[in-house]
PDB file of C-alpha atoms in Angstrom:
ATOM      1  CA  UNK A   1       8.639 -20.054   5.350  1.00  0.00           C
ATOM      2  CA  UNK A   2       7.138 -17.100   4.275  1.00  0.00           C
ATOM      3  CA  UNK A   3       5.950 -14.252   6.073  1.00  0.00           C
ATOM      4  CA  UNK A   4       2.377 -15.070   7.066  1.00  0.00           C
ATOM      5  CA  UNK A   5       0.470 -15.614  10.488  1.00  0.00           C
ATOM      6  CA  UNK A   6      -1.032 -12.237   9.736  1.00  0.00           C
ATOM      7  CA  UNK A   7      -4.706 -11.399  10.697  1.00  0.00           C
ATOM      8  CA  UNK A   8      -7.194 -10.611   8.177  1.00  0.00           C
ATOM      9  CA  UNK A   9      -8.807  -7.269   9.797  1.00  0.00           C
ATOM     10  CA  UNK A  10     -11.728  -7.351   7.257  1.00  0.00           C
ATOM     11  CA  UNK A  11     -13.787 -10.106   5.115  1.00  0.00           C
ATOM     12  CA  UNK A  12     -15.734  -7.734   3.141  1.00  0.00           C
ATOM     13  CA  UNK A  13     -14.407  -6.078  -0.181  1.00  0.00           C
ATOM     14  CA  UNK A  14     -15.085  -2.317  -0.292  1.00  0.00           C
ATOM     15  CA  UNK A  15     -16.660  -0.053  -3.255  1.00  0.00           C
ATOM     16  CA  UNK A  16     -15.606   3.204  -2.967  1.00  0.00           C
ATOM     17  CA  UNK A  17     -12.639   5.328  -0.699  1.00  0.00           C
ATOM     18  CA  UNK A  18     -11.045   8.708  -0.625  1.00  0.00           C
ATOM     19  CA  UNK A  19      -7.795   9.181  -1.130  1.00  0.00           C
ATOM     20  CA  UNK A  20      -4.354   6.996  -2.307  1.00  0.00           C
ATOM     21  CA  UNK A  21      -1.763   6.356   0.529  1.00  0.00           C
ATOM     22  CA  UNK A  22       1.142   5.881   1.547  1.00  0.00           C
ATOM     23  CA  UNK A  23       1.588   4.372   4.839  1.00  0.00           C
ATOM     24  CA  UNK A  24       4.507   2.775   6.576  1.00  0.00           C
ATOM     25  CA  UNK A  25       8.020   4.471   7.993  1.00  0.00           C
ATOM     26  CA  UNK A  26       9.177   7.368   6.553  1.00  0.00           C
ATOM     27  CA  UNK A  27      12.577   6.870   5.337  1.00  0.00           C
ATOM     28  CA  UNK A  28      14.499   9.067   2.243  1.00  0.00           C
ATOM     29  CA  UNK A  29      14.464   4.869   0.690  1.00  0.00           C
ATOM     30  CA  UNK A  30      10.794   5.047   0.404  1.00  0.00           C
ATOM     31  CA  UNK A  31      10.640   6.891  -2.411  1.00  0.00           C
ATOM     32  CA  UNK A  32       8.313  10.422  -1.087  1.00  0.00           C
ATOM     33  CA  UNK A  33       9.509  12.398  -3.596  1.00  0.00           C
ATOM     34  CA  UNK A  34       7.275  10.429  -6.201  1.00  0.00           C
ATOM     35  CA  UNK A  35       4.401  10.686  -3.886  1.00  0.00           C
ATOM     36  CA  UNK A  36       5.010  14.558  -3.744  1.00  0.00           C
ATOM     37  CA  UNK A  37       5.039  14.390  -7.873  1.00  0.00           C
ATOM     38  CA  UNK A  38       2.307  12.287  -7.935  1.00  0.00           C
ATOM     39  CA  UNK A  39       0.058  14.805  -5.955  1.00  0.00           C
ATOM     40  CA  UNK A  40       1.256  17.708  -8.028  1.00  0.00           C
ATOM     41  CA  UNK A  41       1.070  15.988 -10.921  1.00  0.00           C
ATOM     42  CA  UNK A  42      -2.874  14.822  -9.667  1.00  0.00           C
ATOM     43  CA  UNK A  43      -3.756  17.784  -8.322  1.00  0.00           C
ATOM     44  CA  UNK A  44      -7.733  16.473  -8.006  1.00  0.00           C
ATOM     45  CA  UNK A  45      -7.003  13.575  -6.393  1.00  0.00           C
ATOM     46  CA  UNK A  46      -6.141  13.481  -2.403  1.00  0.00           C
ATOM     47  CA  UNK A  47      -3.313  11.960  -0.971  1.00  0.00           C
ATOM     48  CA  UNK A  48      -2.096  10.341   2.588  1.00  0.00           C
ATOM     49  CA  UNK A  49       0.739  10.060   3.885  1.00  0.00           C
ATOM     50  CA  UNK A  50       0.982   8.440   7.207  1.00  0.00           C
ATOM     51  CA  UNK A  51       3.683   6.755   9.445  1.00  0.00           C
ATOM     52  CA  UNK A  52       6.329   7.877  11.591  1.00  0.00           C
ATOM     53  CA  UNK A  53      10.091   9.127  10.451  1.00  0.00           C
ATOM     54  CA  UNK A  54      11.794  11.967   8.846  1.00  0.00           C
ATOM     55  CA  UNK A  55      12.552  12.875   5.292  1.00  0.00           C
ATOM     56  CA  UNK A  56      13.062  16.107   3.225  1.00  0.00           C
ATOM     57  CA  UNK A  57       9.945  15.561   1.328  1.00  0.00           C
ATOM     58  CA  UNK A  58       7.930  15.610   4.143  1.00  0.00           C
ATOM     59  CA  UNK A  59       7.962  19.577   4.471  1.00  0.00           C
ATOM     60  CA  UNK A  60       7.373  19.579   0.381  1.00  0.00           C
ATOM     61  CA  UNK A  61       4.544  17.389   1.076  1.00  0.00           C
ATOM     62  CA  UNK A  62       2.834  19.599   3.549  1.00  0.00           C
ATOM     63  CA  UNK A  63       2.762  22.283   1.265  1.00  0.00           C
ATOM     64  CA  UNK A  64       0.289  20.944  -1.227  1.00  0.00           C
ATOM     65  CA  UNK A  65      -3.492  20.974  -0.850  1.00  0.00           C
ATOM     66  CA  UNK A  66      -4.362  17.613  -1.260  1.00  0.00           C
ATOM     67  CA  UNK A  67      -1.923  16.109   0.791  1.00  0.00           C
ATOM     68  CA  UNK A  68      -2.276  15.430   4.481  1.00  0.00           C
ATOM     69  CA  UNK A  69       0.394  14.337   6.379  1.00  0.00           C
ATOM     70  CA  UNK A  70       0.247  12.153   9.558  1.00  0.00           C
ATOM     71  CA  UNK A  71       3.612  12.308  10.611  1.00  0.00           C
ATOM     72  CA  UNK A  72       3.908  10.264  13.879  1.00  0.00           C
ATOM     73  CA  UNK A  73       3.654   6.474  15.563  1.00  0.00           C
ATOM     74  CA  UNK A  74      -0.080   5.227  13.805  1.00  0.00           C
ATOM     75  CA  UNK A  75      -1.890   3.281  16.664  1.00  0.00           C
ATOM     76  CA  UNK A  76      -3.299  -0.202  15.734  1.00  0.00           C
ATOM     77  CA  UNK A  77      -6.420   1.627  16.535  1.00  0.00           C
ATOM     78  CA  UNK A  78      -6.572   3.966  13.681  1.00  0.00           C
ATOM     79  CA  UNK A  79      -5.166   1.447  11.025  1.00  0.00           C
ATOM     80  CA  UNK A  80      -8.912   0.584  10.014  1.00  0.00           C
ATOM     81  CA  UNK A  81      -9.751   3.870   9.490  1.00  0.00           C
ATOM     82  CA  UNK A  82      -7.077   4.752   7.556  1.00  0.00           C
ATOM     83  CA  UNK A  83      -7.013   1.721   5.074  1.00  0.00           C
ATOM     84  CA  UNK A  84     -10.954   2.106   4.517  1.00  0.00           C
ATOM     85  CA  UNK A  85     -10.410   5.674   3.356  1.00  0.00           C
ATOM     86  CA  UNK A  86      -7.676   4.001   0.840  1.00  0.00           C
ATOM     87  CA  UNK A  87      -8.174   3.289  -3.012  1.00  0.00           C
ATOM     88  CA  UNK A  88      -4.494   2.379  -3.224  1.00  0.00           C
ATOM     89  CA  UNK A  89      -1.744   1.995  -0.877  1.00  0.00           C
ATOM     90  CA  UNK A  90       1.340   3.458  -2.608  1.00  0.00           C
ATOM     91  CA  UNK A  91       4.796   2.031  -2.807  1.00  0.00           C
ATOM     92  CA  UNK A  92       7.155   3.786  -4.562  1.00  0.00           C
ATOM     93  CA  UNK A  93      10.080   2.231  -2.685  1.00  0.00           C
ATOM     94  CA  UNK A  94      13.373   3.305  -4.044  1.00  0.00           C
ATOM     95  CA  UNK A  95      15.370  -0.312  -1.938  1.00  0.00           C
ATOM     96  CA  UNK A  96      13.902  -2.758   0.433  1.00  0.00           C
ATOM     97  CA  UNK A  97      15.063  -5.604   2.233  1.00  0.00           C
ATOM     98  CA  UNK A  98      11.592  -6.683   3.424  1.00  0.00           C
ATOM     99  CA  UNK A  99       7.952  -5.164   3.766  1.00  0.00           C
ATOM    100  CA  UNK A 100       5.257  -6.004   5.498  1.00  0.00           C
ATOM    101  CA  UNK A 101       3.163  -3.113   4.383  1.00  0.00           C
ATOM    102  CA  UNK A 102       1.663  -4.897   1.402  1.00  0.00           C
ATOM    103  CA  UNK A 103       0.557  -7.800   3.245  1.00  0.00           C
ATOM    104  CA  UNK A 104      -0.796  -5.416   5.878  1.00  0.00           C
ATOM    105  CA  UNK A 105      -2.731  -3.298   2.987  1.00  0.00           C
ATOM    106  CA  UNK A 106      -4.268  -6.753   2.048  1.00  0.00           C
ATOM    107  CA  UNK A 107      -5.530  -7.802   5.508  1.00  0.00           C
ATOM    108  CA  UNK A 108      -7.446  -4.487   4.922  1.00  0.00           C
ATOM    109  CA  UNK A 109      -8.528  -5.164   1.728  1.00  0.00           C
ATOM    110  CA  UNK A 110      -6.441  -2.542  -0.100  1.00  0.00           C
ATOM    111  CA  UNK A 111      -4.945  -3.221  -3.374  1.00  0.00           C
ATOM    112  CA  UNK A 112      -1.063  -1.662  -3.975  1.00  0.00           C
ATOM    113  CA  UNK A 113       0.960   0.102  -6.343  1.00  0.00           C
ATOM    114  CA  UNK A 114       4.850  -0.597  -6.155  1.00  0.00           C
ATOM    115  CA  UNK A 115       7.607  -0.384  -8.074  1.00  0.00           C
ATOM    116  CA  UNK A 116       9.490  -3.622  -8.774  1.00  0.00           C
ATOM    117  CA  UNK A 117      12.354  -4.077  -6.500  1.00  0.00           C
ATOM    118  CA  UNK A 118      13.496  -6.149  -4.154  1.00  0.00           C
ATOM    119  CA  UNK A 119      11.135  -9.116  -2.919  1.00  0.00           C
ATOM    120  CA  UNK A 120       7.652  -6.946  -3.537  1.00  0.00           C
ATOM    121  CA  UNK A 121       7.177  -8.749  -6.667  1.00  0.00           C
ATOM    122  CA  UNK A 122       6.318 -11.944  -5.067  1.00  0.00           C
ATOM    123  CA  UNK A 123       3.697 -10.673  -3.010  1.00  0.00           C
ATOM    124  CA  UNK A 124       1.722  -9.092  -5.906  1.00  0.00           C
ATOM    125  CA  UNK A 125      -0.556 -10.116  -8.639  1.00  0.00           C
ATOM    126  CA  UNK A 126      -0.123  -7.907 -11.427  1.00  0.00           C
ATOM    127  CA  UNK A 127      -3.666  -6.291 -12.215  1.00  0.00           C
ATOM    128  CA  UNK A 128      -5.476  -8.545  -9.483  1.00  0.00           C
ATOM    129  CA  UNK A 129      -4.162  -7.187  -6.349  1.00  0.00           C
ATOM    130  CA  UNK A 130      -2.826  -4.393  -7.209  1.00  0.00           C
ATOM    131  CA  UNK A 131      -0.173  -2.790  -9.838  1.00  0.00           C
ATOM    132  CA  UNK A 132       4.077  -3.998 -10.137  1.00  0.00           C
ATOM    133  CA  UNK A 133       5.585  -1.300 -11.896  1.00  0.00           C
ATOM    134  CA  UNK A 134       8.890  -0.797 -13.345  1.00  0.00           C
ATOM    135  CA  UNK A 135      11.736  -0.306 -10.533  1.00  0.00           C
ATOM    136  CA  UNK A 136      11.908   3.784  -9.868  1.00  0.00           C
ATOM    137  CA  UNK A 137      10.298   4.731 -13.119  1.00  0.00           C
ATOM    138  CA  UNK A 138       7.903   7.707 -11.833  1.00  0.00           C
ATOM    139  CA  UNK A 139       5.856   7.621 -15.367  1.00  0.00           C
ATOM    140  CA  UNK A 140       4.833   3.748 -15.131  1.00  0.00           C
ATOM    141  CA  UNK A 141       4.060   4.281 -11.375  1.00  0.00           C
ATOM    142  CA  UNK A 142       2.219   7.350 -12.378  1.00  0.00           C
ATOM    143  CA  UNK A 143       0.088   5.668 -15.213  1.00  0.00           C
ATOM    144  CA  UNK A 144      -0.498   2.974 -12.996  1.00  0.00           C
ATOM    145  CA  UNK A 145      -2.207   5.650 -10.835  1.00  0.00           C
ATOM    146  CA  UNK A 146      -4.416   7.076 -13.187  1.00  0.00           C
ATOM    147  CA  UNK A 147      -5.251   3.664 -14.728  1.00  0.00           C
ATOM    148  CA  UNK A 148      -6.982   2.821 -11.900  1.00  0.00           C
ATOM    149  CA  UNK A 149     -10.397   2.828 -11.698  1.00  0.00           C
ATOM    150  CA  UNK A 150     -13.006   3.476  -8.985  1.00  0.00           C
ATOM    151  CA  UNK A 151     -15.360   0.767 -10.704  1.00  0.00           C
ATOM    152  CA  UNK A 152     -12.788  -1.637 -10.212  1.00  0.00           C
ATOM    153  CA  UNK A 153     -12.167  -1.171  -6.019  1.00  0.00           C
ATOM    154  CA  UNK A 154     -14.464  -3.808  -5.137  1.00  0.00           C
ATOM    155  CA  UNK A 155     -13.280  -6.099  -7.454  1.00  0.00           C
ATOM    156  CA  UNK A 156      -9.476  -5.820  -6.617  1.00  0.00           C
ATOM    157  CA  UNK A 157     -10.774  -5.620  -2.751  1.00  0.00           C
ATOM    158  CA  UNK A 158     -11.856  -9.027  -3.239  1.00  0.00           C
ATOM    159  CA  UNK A 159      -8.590 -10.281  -4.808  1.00  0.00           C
ATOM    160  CA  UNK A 160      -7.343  -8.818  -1.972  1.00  0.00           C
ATOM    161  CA  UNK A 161      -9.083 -10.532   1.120  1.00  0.00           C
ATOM    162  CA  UNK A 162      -8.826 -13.941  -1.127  1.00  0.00           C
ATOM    163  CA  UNK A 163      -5.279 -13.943  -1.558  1.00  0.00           C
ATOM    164  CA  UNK A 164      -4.579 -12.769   1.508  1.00  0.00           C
ATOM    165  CA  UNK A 165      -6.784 -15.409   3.279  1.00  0.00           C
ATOM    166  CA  UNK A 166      -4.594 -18.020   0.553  1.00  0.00           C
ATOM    167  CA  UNK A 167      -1.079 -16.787   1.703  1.00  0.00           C
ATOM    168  CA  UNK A 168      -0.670 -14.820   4.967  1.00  0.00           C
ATOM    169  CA  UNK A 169      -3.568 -16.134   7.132  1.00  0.00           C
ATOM    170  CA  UNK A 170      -2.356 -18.145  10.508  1.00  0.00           C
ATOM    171  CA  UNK A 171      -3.571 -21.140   8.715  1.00  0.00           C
ATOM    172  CA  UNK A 172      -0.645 -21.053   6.073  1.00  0.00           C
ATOM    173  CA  UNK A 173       1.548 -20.309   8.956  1.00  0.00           C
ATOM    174  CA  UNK A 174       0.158 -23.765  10.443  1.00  0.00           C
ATOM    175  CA  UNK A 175       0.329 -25.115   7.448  1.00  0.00           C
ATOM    176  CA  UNK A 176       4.348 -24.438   6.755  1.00  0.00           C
ATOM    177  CA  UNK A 177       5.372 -24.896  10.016  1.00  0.00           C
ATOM    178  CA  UNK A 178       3.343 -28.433   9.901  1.00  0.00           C
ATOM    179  CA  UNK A 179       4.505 -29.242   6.026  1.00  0.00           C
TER     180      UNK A 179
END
């Protein structure tokens, strides 16, 4: 069974946001570093980076204009917020044994950008919900970036909510358990 029995926070695609994300623990694994390259590297574009943890990019991070940091236990409350504001949810995840970040970006209609590695793959759609990258290659992940276009948010929103609603929702939950 996969993971699903997830609620789907929102049922309407979005057109426009603020800023790419990252969201989720902050852990040396999760690959900061490239989110601190990115934002130098994109030095027009703003950047989140929100969860709770500790690594050394996180004072590297603070440092640069268009980054804010949010560095400390996200209530449930301010997830909506935060994913609204989001054109992308970034994932440059250096090892993984599981993530439930991506589905979570979905339920809020947020397409991803993650590198290939470990079971991330099978909860993406290459160029529908989002952008599968080579494992820990900083220049694909980057392109992928600046590939993306604000025209196409409400597009890949609505890939979003649909396969979300086809794979996570606590019908396919039902559904497994049942089948």
């Amino acid at each position: 069974i996969k993971m699903a029995g997830y609620k789907q926070q929102v049922t309407k695609s979005k057109a426009t946001a603020d800023y790419f994300m990252f969201f989720g623990r902050i852990d040396d694994y999760k690959g900061l570093e490239d989110i601190f390259s990115l934002a130098r590297d994109l030095p027009n574009a703003d950047f989140v980076v929100a969860g709770n943890g500790f690594s050394p990019a996180i004072s590297d991070l603070e440092c640069l204009e268009n980054v804010t940091v949010i560095n400390r236990f996200i209530d449930d409350s301010e997830l909506k917020g935060l994913f609204d504001g989001a054109y992308l949810v970034l994932l440059p995840y250096k090892s993984i044994s599981q993530s439930a970040v991506q589905i979570l970006s979905y339920s809020y209609a947020t397409p991803v950008v993650c590198y290939d590695i470990g079971n991330l793959s099978e909860f993406i759609v290459n160029g529908v919900t989002g952008y599968l990258v080579p494992s820990c290659d900083y220049s694909s992940f980057k392109k992928a970036v600046e590939s993306f276009r604000v025209e196409d948010l409400s597009t890949m929103s609505r890939n979003c909510i649909t396969y979300f609603s086809d794979n996570f929702s606590d019908d396919v939950l039902y559904r497994q358990y049942y089948e």
